Amino acid sequence: MTMFGVLSRYLIRQNLYLMAICLSVGTCIYLLSDVFDRLDDFIRAGLGAETILFYFFVKIPLIVSQLMPAIFLLAMVIQLGVLSRSKEMLALRAGGVSFAWFIRFFLLYAIIWSFGQLVFSQFLGVFGEVEANRIWKEDVRNKQIDELSIKGLWFRDGPFIVYADAAHPAKSRADNVTVYEFATDNQELIRILTAKKALIDDNGWGLLDVHELDTRTFVSQERTSQFLSVRQNLKAYAAVELKGDKAQLPLLELTQAIKKLEESGSNVEILKTVWHGKWSYAFSMAVMALLALMLATLSENVYANIGFSLILIFVQYGVHVVGATAGEKGVLPPFLAAWMGNIVMGGAASLRLLWVAMPGFSVTVKSWFGRA
């Protein structure tokens, strides 16, 4: 047990050192590419050096949270390659440390890192992304919050189904509104109201230039104004729209937005896929550990394994994107869609590791194929 404690600390120190180097290099490359891509826009906008430096500074936590799974894989591949090349792995195996122990150790180590990645990305990562987008939209692109407009908005609130061609949350106004009102005791449609404009406050929606059609008598009426007890104040929609990409919302805020939108009858499959995606992306570090261990069983050439690891990173990302797209389109359930990349890549790596670390597994598989 003492030996394993010493070995664990040694492996952790070695891994942290390699991760620090890889993360520093990766962050610098990312920042340099971003500087070359956006510096001209900052200069044309007439922004000072202080604003420009602050923009790139607040992006660092976002960059770190995005790169961590790939950095973890590269650090582990280098670490395992160095252990094999220096014959340390051979000496440990000869001393009674099985490869299964390395699998258990690095998998537990990666799971701990996954929780850290989740917390870091949902606090510092989200803060950096929000601040960077605010500077880019308001200072560089001059896109003010007051100009926010939501096109094709619809939702359900109590007996009302509401549709608006355009809604302006900051101005508490909606244009070209259609309201379908149903009886409270059943699903019978009782009237349809159309209005050129709606003014919104905490008490409800005030419709202006209203045309009402009673679907029971087919009698039409024209009114200057009409008040409806619609409680939807558009804050949940504004929270999503103002931050651009829905993936920018932190978990807690995203959970609340999903709940509010779901209660209003809106389709939240995309948001649910994003919610599960945050968890799956954080725990992709555990998958990266399995992939690194798998590569160590295939080759002891550290340079070849680094090349293979880069390919696996792109494959993992590709499968993740396919799954996320399927979830957003409703082809797959949100959970399965978000975790598909981890399931496919982690499952493939696990099978290889079971084959190597558990002789009984390989014997069983061979016997199955022999019978077939």
Short mmCIF file of N, CA and C in Angstrom, two decimals, residues 26-180:
data_model
loop_
_atom_site.label_atom_id
_atom_site.label_comp_id
_atom_site.label_asym_id
_atom_site.label_seq_id
_atom_site.Cartn_x
_atom_site.Cartn_y
_atom_site.Cartn_z
N GLY A 26 -0.74 25.19 -25.58
CA GLY A 26 -2.03 25.23 -26.27
C GLY A 26 -2.74 26.56 -26.10
N THR A 27 -2.70 27.12 -24.88
CA THR A 27 -3.36 28.41 -24.63
C THR A 27 -2.68 29.53 -25.42
N CYS A 28 -1.35 29.51 -25.46
CA CYS A 28 -0.62 30.55 -26.21
C CYS A 28 -0.94 30.47 -27.70
N ILE A 29 -0.97 29.27 -28.25
CA ILE A 29 -1.30 29.11 -29.68
C ILE A 29 -2.72 29.60 -29.95
N TYR A 30 -3.66 29.24 -29.08
CA TYR A 30 -5.06 29.66 -29.24
C TYR A 30 -5.16 31.19 -29.18
N LEU A 31 -4.49 31.80 -28.19
CA LEU A 31 -4.55 33.26 -28.04
C LEU A 31 -3.92 33.97 -29.24
N LEU A 32 -2.78 33.44 -29.71
CA LEU A 32 -2.12 34.07 -30.86
C LEU A 32 -3.01 34.03 -32.10
N SER A 33 -3.66 32.89 -32.34
CA SER A 33 -4.55 32.79 -33.50
C SER A 33 -5.73 33.75 -33.35
N ASP A 34 -6.23 33.91 -32.12
CA ASP A 34 -7.34 34.82 -31.88
C ASP A 34 -6.90 36.28 -32.06
N VAL A 35 -5.68 36.59 -31.61
CA VAL A 35 -5.16 37.95 -31.77
C VAL A 35 -5.05 38.30 -33.24
N PHE A 36 -4.44 37.41 -34.05
CA PHE A 36 -4.29 37.68 -35.48
C PHE A 36 -5.64 37.77 -36.18
N ASP A 37 -6.63 37.03 -35.68
CA ASP A 37 -7.94 37.01 -36.32
C ASP A 37 -8.76 38.26 -36.01
N ARG A 38 -8.61 38.82 -34.79
CA ARG A 38 -9.52 39.89 -34.36
C ARG A 38 -8.87 41.23 -34.08
N LEU A 39 -7.56 41.30 -34.13
CA LEU A 39 -6.88 42.55 -33.79
C LEU A 39 -7.29 43.68 -34.72
N ASP A 40 -7.42 43.39 -36.01
CA ASP A 40 -7.82 44.43 -36.96
C ASP A 40 -9.20 45.00 -36.62
N ASP A 41 -10.12 44.15 -36.18
CA ASP A 41 -11.45 44.61 -35.81
C ASP A 41 -11.40 45.54 -34.60
N PHE A 42 -10.55 45.21 -33.63
CA PHE A 42 -10.41 46.07 -32.45
C PHE A 42 -9.83 47.42 -32.83
N ILE A 43 -8.84 47.41 -33.71
CA ILE A 43 -8.20 48.66 -34.13
C ILE A 43 -9.19 49.53 -34.90
N ARG A 44 -9.96 48.93 -35.81
CA ARG A 44 -10.95 49.69 -36.58
C ARG A 44 -12.04 50.27 -35.68
N ALA A 45 -12.33 49.56 -34.58
CA ALA A 45 -13.35 50.05 -33.65
C ALA A 45 -12.81 51.16 -32.75
N GLY A 46 -11.50 51.43 -32.83
CA GLY A 46 -10.91 52.51 -32.05
C GLY A 46 -10.80 52.22 -30.57
N LEU A 47 -10.69 50.94 -30.19
CA LEU A 47 -10.60 50.58 -28.78
C LEU A 47 -9.17 50.72 -28.27
N GLY A 48 -9.05 51.07 -27.00
CA GLY A 48 -7.75 51.24 -26.40
C GLY A 48 -7.09 49.91 -26.06
N ALA A 49 -5.80 49.98 -25.73
CA ALA A 49 -5.04 48.77 -25.41
C ALA A 49 -5.60 48.09 -24.16
N GLU A 50 -6.12 48.88 -23.22
CA GLU A 50 -6.65 48.30 -21.98
C GLU A 50 -7.84 47.38 -22.26
N THR A 51 -8.76 47.84 -23.13
CA THR A 51 -9.93 47.02 -23.47
C THR A 51 -9.52 45.77 -24.23
N ILE A 52 -8.57 45.92 -25.15
CA ILE A 52 -8.12 44.78 -25.95
C ILE A 52 -7.46 43.73 -25.06
N LEU A 53 -6.59 44.19 -24.15
CA LEU A 53 -5.92 43.25 -23.25
C LEU A 53 -6.92 42.57 -22.31
N PHE A 54 -7.91 43.33 -21.85
CA PHE A 54 -8.93 42.75 -20.96
C PHE A 54 -9.74 41.69 -21.70
N TYR A 55 -10.05 41.93 -22.98
CA TYR A 55 -10.81 40.95 -23.78
C TYR A 55 -10.07 39.62 -23.85
N PHE A 56 -8.77 39.67 -24.17
CA PHE A 56 -8.02 38.41 -24.29
C PHE A 56 -7.74 37.79 -22.93
N PHE A 57 -7.63 38.62 -21.88
CA PHE A 57 -7.41 38.08 -20.55
C PHE A 57 -8.62 37.29 -20.06
N VAL A 58 -9.83 37.83 -20.25
CA VAL A 58 -11.02 37.12 -19.77
C VAL A 58 -11.33 35.90 -20.62
N LYS A 59 -10.74 35.79 -21.80
CA LYS A 59 -10.96 34.60 -22.62
C LYS A 59 -10.12 33.41 -22.18
N ILE A 60 -9.10 33.65 -21.36
CA ILE A 60 -8.21 32.56 -20.95
C ILE A 60 -8.95 31.44 -20.22
N PRO A 61 -9.84 31.75 -19.22
CA PRO A 61 -10.57 30.63 -18.59
C PRO A 61 -11.42 29.83 -19.58
N LEU A 62 -12.03 30.51 -20.56
CA LEU A 62 -12.82 29.82 -21.57
C LEU A 62 -11.92 28.91 -22.41
N ILE A 63 -10.76 29.42 -22.80
CA ILE A 63 -9.83 28.63 -23.60
C ILE A 63 -9.37 27.39 -22.82
N VAL A 64 -9.04 27.60 -21.55
CA VAL A 64 -8.59 26.49 -20.71
C VAL A 64 -9.66 25.41 -20.60
N SER A 65 -10.92 25.83 -20.35
CA SER A 65 -12.00 24.85 -20.20
C SER A 65 -12.26 24.11 -21.50
N GLN A 66 -12.05 24.76 -22.65
CA GLN A 66 -12.26 24.10 -23.93
C GLN A 66 -11.13 23.13 -24.26
N LEU A 67 -9.92 23.46 -23.86
CA LEU A 67 -8.76 22.65 -24.22
C LEU A 67 -8.48 21.50 -23.26
N MET A 68 -9.03 21.56 -22.05
CA MET A 68 -8.63 20.61 -21.00
C MET A 68 -8.74 19.14 -21.40
N PRO A 69 -9.85 18.66 -22.00
CA PRO A 69 -9.89 17.24 -22.36
C PRO A 69 -8.77 16.83 -23.32
N ALA A 70 -8.53 17.66 -24.35
CA ALA A 70 -7.47 17.34 -25.30
C ALA A 70 -6.10 17.41 -24.64
N ILE A 71 -5.89 18.40 -23.78
CA ILE A 71 -4.62 18.54 -23.07
C ILE A 71 -4.39 17.34 -22.15
N PHE A 72 -5.44 16.89 -21.49
CA PHE A 72 -5.34 15.74 -20.59
C PHE A 72 -4.92 14.49 -21.36
N LEU A 73 -5.50 14.29 -22.55
CA LEU A 73 -5.14 13.14 -23.37
C LEU A 73 -3.68 13.22 -23.80
N LEU A 74 -3.24 14.37 -24.29
CA LEU A 74 -1.85 14.52 -24.74
C LEU A 74 -0.87 14.32 -23.59
N ALA A 75 -1.18 14.89 -22.41
CA ALA A 75 -0.30 14.74 -21.26
C ALA A 75 -0.18 13.28 -20.84
N MET A 76 -1.30 12.57 -20.85
CA MET A 76 -1.25 11.15 -20.48
C MET A 76 -0.51 10.32 -21.50
N VAL A 77 -0.69 10.61 -22.79
CA VAL A 77 0.01 9.87 -23.83
C VAL A 77 1.52 10.06 -23.70
N ILE A 78 1.94 11.31 -23.45
CA ILE A 78 3.38 11.58 -23.27
C ILE A 78 3.89 10.89 -22.01
N GLN A 79 3.11 10.97 -20.92
CA GLN A 79 3.52 10.37 -19.66
C GLN A 79 3.70 8.86 -19.79
N LEU A 80 2.71 8.20 -20.36
CA LEU A 80 2.80 6.75 -20.52
C LEU A 80 3.93 6.37 -21.48
N GLY A 81 4.14 7.19 -22.52
CA GLY A 81 5.23 6.93 -23.45
C GLY A 81 6.59 7.06 -22.79
N VAL A 82 6.73 8.08 -21.93
CA VAL A 82 8.00 8.27 -21.21
C VAL A 82 8.24 7.12 -20.24
N LEU A 83 7.18 6.69 -19.56
CA LEU A 83 7.32 5.56 -18.62
C LEU A 83 7.76 4.29 -19.35
N SER A 84 7.22 4.07 -20.54
CA SER A 84 7.60 2.88 -21.31
C SER A 84 9.01 3.01 -21.86
N ARG A 85 9.35 4.21 -22.36
CA ARG A 85 10.66 4.40 -22.99
C ARG A 85 11.79 4.31 -21.97
N SER A 86 11.55 4.80 -20.74
CA SER A 86 12.58 4.75 -19.70
C SER A 86 12.58 3.42 -18.96
N LYS A 87 11.76 2.48 -19.40
CA LYS A 87 11.65 1.14 -18.81
C LYS A 87 11.04 1.16 -17.40
N GLU A 88 10.49 2.31 -16.97
CA GLU A 88 9.86 2.38 -15.66
C GLU A 88 8.61 1.51 -15.63
N MET A 89 7.87 1.52 -16.72
CA MET A 89 6.66 0.71 -16.78
C MET A 89 7.02 -0.78 -16.67
N LEU A 90 8.07 -1.19 -17.37
CA LEU A 90 8.50 -2.58 -17.32
C LEU A 90 8.93 -2.98 -15.90
N ALA A 91 9.64 -2.06 -15.25
CA ALA A 91 10.11 -2.35 -13.89
C ALA A 91 8.94 -2.45 -12.92
N LEU A 92 7.96 -1.59 -13.07
CA LEU A 92 6.78 -1.63 -12.20
C LEU A 92 5.98 -2.90 -12.43
N ARG A 93 5.83 -3.27 -13.70
CA ARG A 93 5.09 -4.51 -14.01
C ARG A 93 5.82 -5.71 -13.41
N ALA A 94 7.17 -5.70 -13.51
CA ALA A 94 7.96 -6.80 -12.96
C ALA A 94 7.88 -6.82 -11.43
N GLY A 95 7.65 -5.64 -10.82
CA GLY A 95 7.55 -5.55 -9.38
C GLY A 95 6.17 -5.87 -8.85
N GLY A 96 5.26 -6.25 -9.72
CA GLY A 96 3.94 -6.67 -9.26
C GLY A 96 2.83 -5.65 -9.46
N VAL A 97 3.12 -4.52 -10.10
CA VAL A 97 2.07 -3.53 -10.38
C VAL A 97 1.45 -3.87 -11.73
N SER A 98 0.23 -4.35 -11.72
CA SER A 98 -0.41 -4.79 -12.96
C SER A 98 -0.90 -3.59 -13.77
N PHE A 99 -1.13 -3.85 -15.05
CA PHE A 99 -1.66 -2.79 -15.92
C PHE A 99 -3.08 -2.42 -15.48
N ALA A 100 -3.80 -3.36 -14.88
CA ALA A 100 -5.15 -3.08 -14.38
C ALA A 100 -5.10 -2.00 -13.29
N TRP A 101 -4.01 -1.99 -12.51
CA TRP A 101 -3.87 -0.95 -11.48
C TRP A 101 -3.76 0.42 -12.12
N PHE A 102 -2.98 0.51 -13.19
CA PHE A 102 -2.84 1.79 -13.90
C PHE A 102 -4.19 2.25 -14.45
N ILE A 103 -4.99 1.31 -14.95
CA ILE A 103 -6.31 1.65 -15.48
C ILE A 103 -7.19 2.23 -14.37
N ARG A 104 -7.22 1.55 -13.23
CA ARG A 104 -8.04 2.02 -12.12
C ARG A 104 -7.56 3.39 -11.62
N PHE A 105 -6.25 3.53 -11.49
CA PHE A 105 -5.70 4.78 -10.96
C PHE A 105 -6.01 5.95 -11.89
N PHE A 106 -5.68 5.82 -13.16
CA PHE A 106 -5.88 6.95 -14.08
C PHE A 106 -7.36 7.23 -14.33
N LEU A 107 -8.21 6.21 -14.28
CA LEU A 107 -9.64 6.44 -14.45
C LEU A 107 -10.19 7.24 -13.27
N LEU A 108 -9.82 6.87 -12.05
CA LEU A 108 -10.25 7.62 -10.87
C LEU A 108 -9.68 9.04 -10.90
N TYR A 109 -8.44 9.18 -11.28
CA TYR A 109 -7.78 10.48 -11.39
C TYR A 109 -8.50 11.36 -12.41
N ALA A 110 -8.91 10.77 -13.54
CA ALA A 110 -9.61 11.53 -14.58
C ALA A 110 -11.01 11.94 -14.13
N ILE A 111 -11.69 11.07 -13.38
CA ILE A 111 -13.03 11.42 -12.88
C ILE A 111 -12.95 12.61 -11.93
N ILE A 112 -11.93 12.63 -11.07
CA ILE A 112 -11.74 13.78 -10.18
C ILE A 112 -11.50 15.05 -11.00
N TRP A 113 -10.68 14.94 -12.04
CA TRP A 113 -10.43 16.07 -12.93
C TRP A 113 -11.72 16.50 -13.64
N SER A 114 -12.59 15.54 -13.95
CA SER A 114 -13.84 15.86 -14.64
C SER A 114 -14.73 16.77 -13.79
N PHE A 115 -14.82 16.46 -12.49
CA PHE A 115 -15.60 17.33 -11.61
C PHE A 115 -14.98 18.72 -11.53
N GLY A 116 -13.64 18.76 -11.46
CA GLY A 116 -12.97 20.06 -11.44
C GLY A 116 -13.21 20.83 -12.73
N GLN A 117 -13.17 20.13 -13.87
CA GLN A 117 -13.42 20.76 -15.16
C GLN A 117 -14.83 21.32 -15.23
N LEU A 118 -15.80 20.58 -14.70
CA LEU A 118 -17.19 21.03 -14.72
C LEU A 118 -17.36 22.31 -13.90
N VAL A 119 -16.82 22.31 -12.70
CA VAL A 119 -16.94 23.50 -11.83
C VAL A 119 -16.22 24.69 -12.44
N PHE A 120 -15.00 24.48 -12.95
CA PHE A 120 -14.23 25.56 -13.53
C PHE A 120 -14.93 26.16 -14.75
N SER A 121 -15.43 25.29 -15.64
CA SER A 121 -16.07 25.79 -16.86
C SER A 121 -17.37 26.52 -16.58
N GLN A 122 -18.11 26.10 -15.52
CA GLN A 122 -19.40 26.72 -15.22
C GLN A 122 -19.27 28.01 -14.41
N PHE A 123 -18.10 28.31 -13.90
CA PHE A 123 -17.90 29.56 -13.17
C PHE A 123 -16.97 30.48 -13.94
N LEU A 124 -15.68 30.21 -13.90
CA LEU A 124 -14.72 31.09 -14.57
C LEU A 124 -14.89 31.02 -16.09
N GLY A 125 -15.14 29.82 -16.62
CA GLY A 125 -15.29 29.68 -18.07
C GLY A 125 -16.47 30.46 -18.59
N VAL A 126 -17.63 30.36 -17.93
CA VAL A 126 -18.82 31.09 -18.35
C VAL A 126 -18.62 32.59 -18.19
N PHE A 127 -18.01 33.00 -17.07
CA PHE A 127 -17.75 34.43 -16.86
C PHE A 127 -16.89 35.00 -17.98
N GLY A 128 -15.82 34.29 -18.33
CA GLY A 128 -14.96 34.75 -19.40
C GLY A 128 -15.67 34.84 -20.73
N GLU A 129 -16.51 33.84 -21.01
CA GLU A 129 -17.23 33.83 -22.29
C GLU A 129 -18.23 34.98 -22.36
N VAL A 130 -18.96 35.22 -21.28
CA VAL A 130 -19.95 36.29 -21.26
C VAL A 130 -19.27 37.65 -21.42
N GLU A 131 -18.18 37.87 -20.68
CA GLU A 131 -17.48 39.15 -20.76
C GLU A 131 -16.86 39.37 -22.14
N ALA A 132 -16.25 38.32 -22.69
CA ALA A 132 -15.65 38.46 -24.02
C ALA A 132 -16.72 38.75 -25.07
N ASN A 133 -17.86 38.07 -25.00
CA ASN A 133 -18.93 38.33 -25.96
C ASN A 133 -19.52 39.72 -25.78
N ARG A 134 -19.60 40.18 -24.53
CA ARG A 134 -20.13 41.52 -24.29
C ARG A 134 -19.24 42.57 -24.95
N ILE A 135 -17.92 42.43 -24.76
CA ILE A 135 -17.00 43.39 -25.37
C ILE A 135 -17.08 43.33 -26.89
N TRP A 136 -17.14 42.09 -27.41
CA TRP A 136 -17.16 41.93 -28.87
C TRP A 136 -18.44 42.52 -29.47
N LYS A 137 -19.58 42.25 -28.84
CA LYS A 137 -20.86 42.71 -29.41
C LYS A 137 -21.10 44.20 -29.18
N GLU A 138 -20.80 44.67 -27.97
CA GLU A 138 -21.13 46.06 -27.64
C GLU A 138 -20.06 47.04 -28.09
N ASP A 139 -18.79 46.70 -27.86
CA ASP A 139 -17.72 47.64 -28.17
C ASP A 139 -17.21 47.51 -29.60
N VAL A 140 -17.15 46.27 -30.10
CA VAL A 140 -16.60 46.07 -31.44
C VAL A 140 -17.71 46.09 -32.50
N ARG A 141 -18.75 45.32 -32.29
CA ARG A 141 -19.83 45.24 -33.28
C ARG A 141 -20.96 46.23 -33.02
N ASN A 142 -20.87 46.96 -31.89
CA ASN A 142 -21.91 47.94 -31.55
C ASN A 142 -23.30 47.34 -31.50
N LYS A 143 -23.38 46.11 -31.05
CA LYS A 143 -24.69 45.47 -30.92
C LYS A 143 -25.15 45.63 -29.48
N GLN A 144 -26.02 46.60 -29.22
CA GLN A 144 -26.47 46.91 -27.88
C GLN A 144 -27.60 45.97 -27.46
N ILE A 145 -27.68 45.77 -26.15
CA ILE A 145 -28.73 44.90 -25.61
C ILE A 145 -30.10 45.45 -25.94
N ASP A 146 -30.22 46.79 -26.00
CA ASP A 146 -31.53 47.40 -26.28
C ASP A 146 -32.06 47.04 -27.66
N GLU A 147 -31.17 46.58 -28.55
CA GLU A 147 -31.59 46.26 -29.92
C GLU A 147 -32.01 44.80 -30.08
N LEU A 148 -32.00 44.04 -28.99
CA LEU A 148 -32.35 42.63 -29.08
C LEU A 148 -33.76 42.43 -29.60
N SER A 149 -33.91 41.56 -30.57
CA SER A 149 -35.22 41.23 -31.12
C SER A 149 -35.30 39.73 -31.34
N ILE A 150 -36.40 39.13 -30.84
CA ILE A 150 -36.62 37.70 -31.00
C ILE A 150 -37.66 37.49 -32.09
N LYS A 151 -37.31 36.78 -33.13
CA LYS A 151 -38.22 36.55 -34.26
C LYS A 151 -38.98 35.24 -34.07
N GLY A 152 -40.26 35.26 -34.50
CA GLY A 152 -41.07 34.04 -34.48
C GLY A 152 -41.23 33.44 -33.11
N LEU A 153 -41.56 34.25 -32.10
CA LEU A 153 -41.72 33.77 -30.74
C LEU A 153 -43.10 33.16 -30.53
N TRP A 154 -43.14 31.98 -29.89
CA TRP A 154 -44.43 31.42 -29.49
C TRP A 154 -44.27 30.69 -28.16
N PHE A 155 -45.35 30.66 -27.39
CA PHE A 155 -45.33 29.97 -26.11
C PHE A 155 -46.77 29.74 -25.66
N ARG A 156 -46.92 28.92 -24.62
CA ARG A 156 -48.23 28.69 -24.02
C ARG A 156 -48.20 29.16 -22.58
N ASP A 157 -49.25 29.88 -22.16
CA ASP A 157 -49.36 30.37 -20.80
C ASP A 157 -50.82 30.20 -20.35
N GLY A 158 -51.07 29.20 -19.51
CA GLY A 158 -52.44 28.94 -19.07
C GLY A 158 -53.33 28.58 -20.25
N PRO A 159 -54.47 29.28 -20.40
CA PRO A 159 -55.38 28.98 -21.51
C PRO A 159 -54.97 29.63 -22.82
N PHE A 160 -53.83 30.35 -22.85
CA PHE A 160 -53.43 31.11 -24.03
C PHE A 160 -52.24 30.46 -24.75
N ILE A 161 -52.35 30.43 -26.08
CA ILE A 161 -51.18 30.14 -26.92
C ILE A 161 -50.89 31.42 -27.68
N VAL A 162 -49.67 31.94 -27.52
CA VAL A 162 -49.32 33.26 -28.04
C VAL A 162 -48.23 33.13 -29.10
N TYR A 163 -48.42 33.87 -30.20
CA TYR A 163 -47.40 33.93 -31.25
C TYR A 163 -47.14 35.41 -31.57
N ALA A 164 -45.85 35.76 -31.72
CA ALA A 164 -45.48 37.13 -32.09
C ALA A 164 -44.44 37.09 -33.20
N ASP A 165 -44.66 37.90 -34.24
CA ASP A 165 -43.67 37.97 -35.31
C ASP A 165 -42.31 38.42 -34.78
N ALA A 166 -42.34 39.37 -33.85
CA ALA A 166 -41.10 39.87 -33.25
C ALA A 166 -41.38 40.33 -31.83
N ALA A 167 -40.45 40.03 -30.93
CA ALA A 167 -40.57 40.46 -29.53
C ALA A 167 -39.30 41.20 -29.15
N HIS A 168 -39.46 42.25 -28.35
CA HIS A 168 -38.34 43.10 -27.93
C HIS A 168 -38.30 43.11 -26.40
N PRO A 169 -37.59 42.16 -25.78
CA PRO A 169 -37.61 42.04 -24.31
C PRO A 169 -37.18 43.30 -23.58
N ALA A 170 -36.14 43.98 -24.07
CA ALA A 170 -35.66 45.17 -23.38
C ALA A 170 -36.68 46.30 -23.41
N LYS A 171 -37.52 46.34 -24.45
CA LYS A 171 -38.54 47.38 -24.58
C LYS A 171 -39.91 46.91 -24.10
N SER A 172 -39.99 45.65 -23.64
CA SER A 172 -41.27 45.08 -23.16
C SER A 172 -42.36 45.27 -24.20
N ARG A 173 -42.07 44.86 -25.43
CA ARG A 173 -43.01 45.05 -26.53
C ARG A 173 -42.91 43.89 -27.50
N ALA A 174 -44.05 43.59 -28.14
CA ALA A 174 -44.09 42.56 -29.19
C ALA A 174 -44.92 43.09 -30.35
N ASP A 175 -44.60 42.66 -31.57
CA ASP A 175 -45.28 43.13 -32.76
C ASP A 175 -46.01 41.99 -33.45
N ASN A 176 -47.17 42.34 -34.06
CA ASN A 176 -47.97 41.38 -34.83
C ASN A 176 -48.23 40.11 -34.02
N VAL A 177 -49.06 40.27 -33.01
CA VAL A 177 -49.33 39.21 -32.03
C VAL A 177 -50.64 38.49 -32.37
N THR A 178 -50.60 37.16 -32.26
CA THR A 178 -51.81 36.34 -32.40
C THR A 178 -51.97 35.51 -31.13
N VAL A 179 -53.18 35.56 -30.53
CA VAL A 179 -53.44 34.84 -29.29
C VAL A 179 -54.60 33.88 -29.50
N TYR A 180 -54.39 32.61 -29.19
CA TYR A 180 -55.45 31.60 -29.23
C TYR A 180 -55.85 31.29 -27.79
#
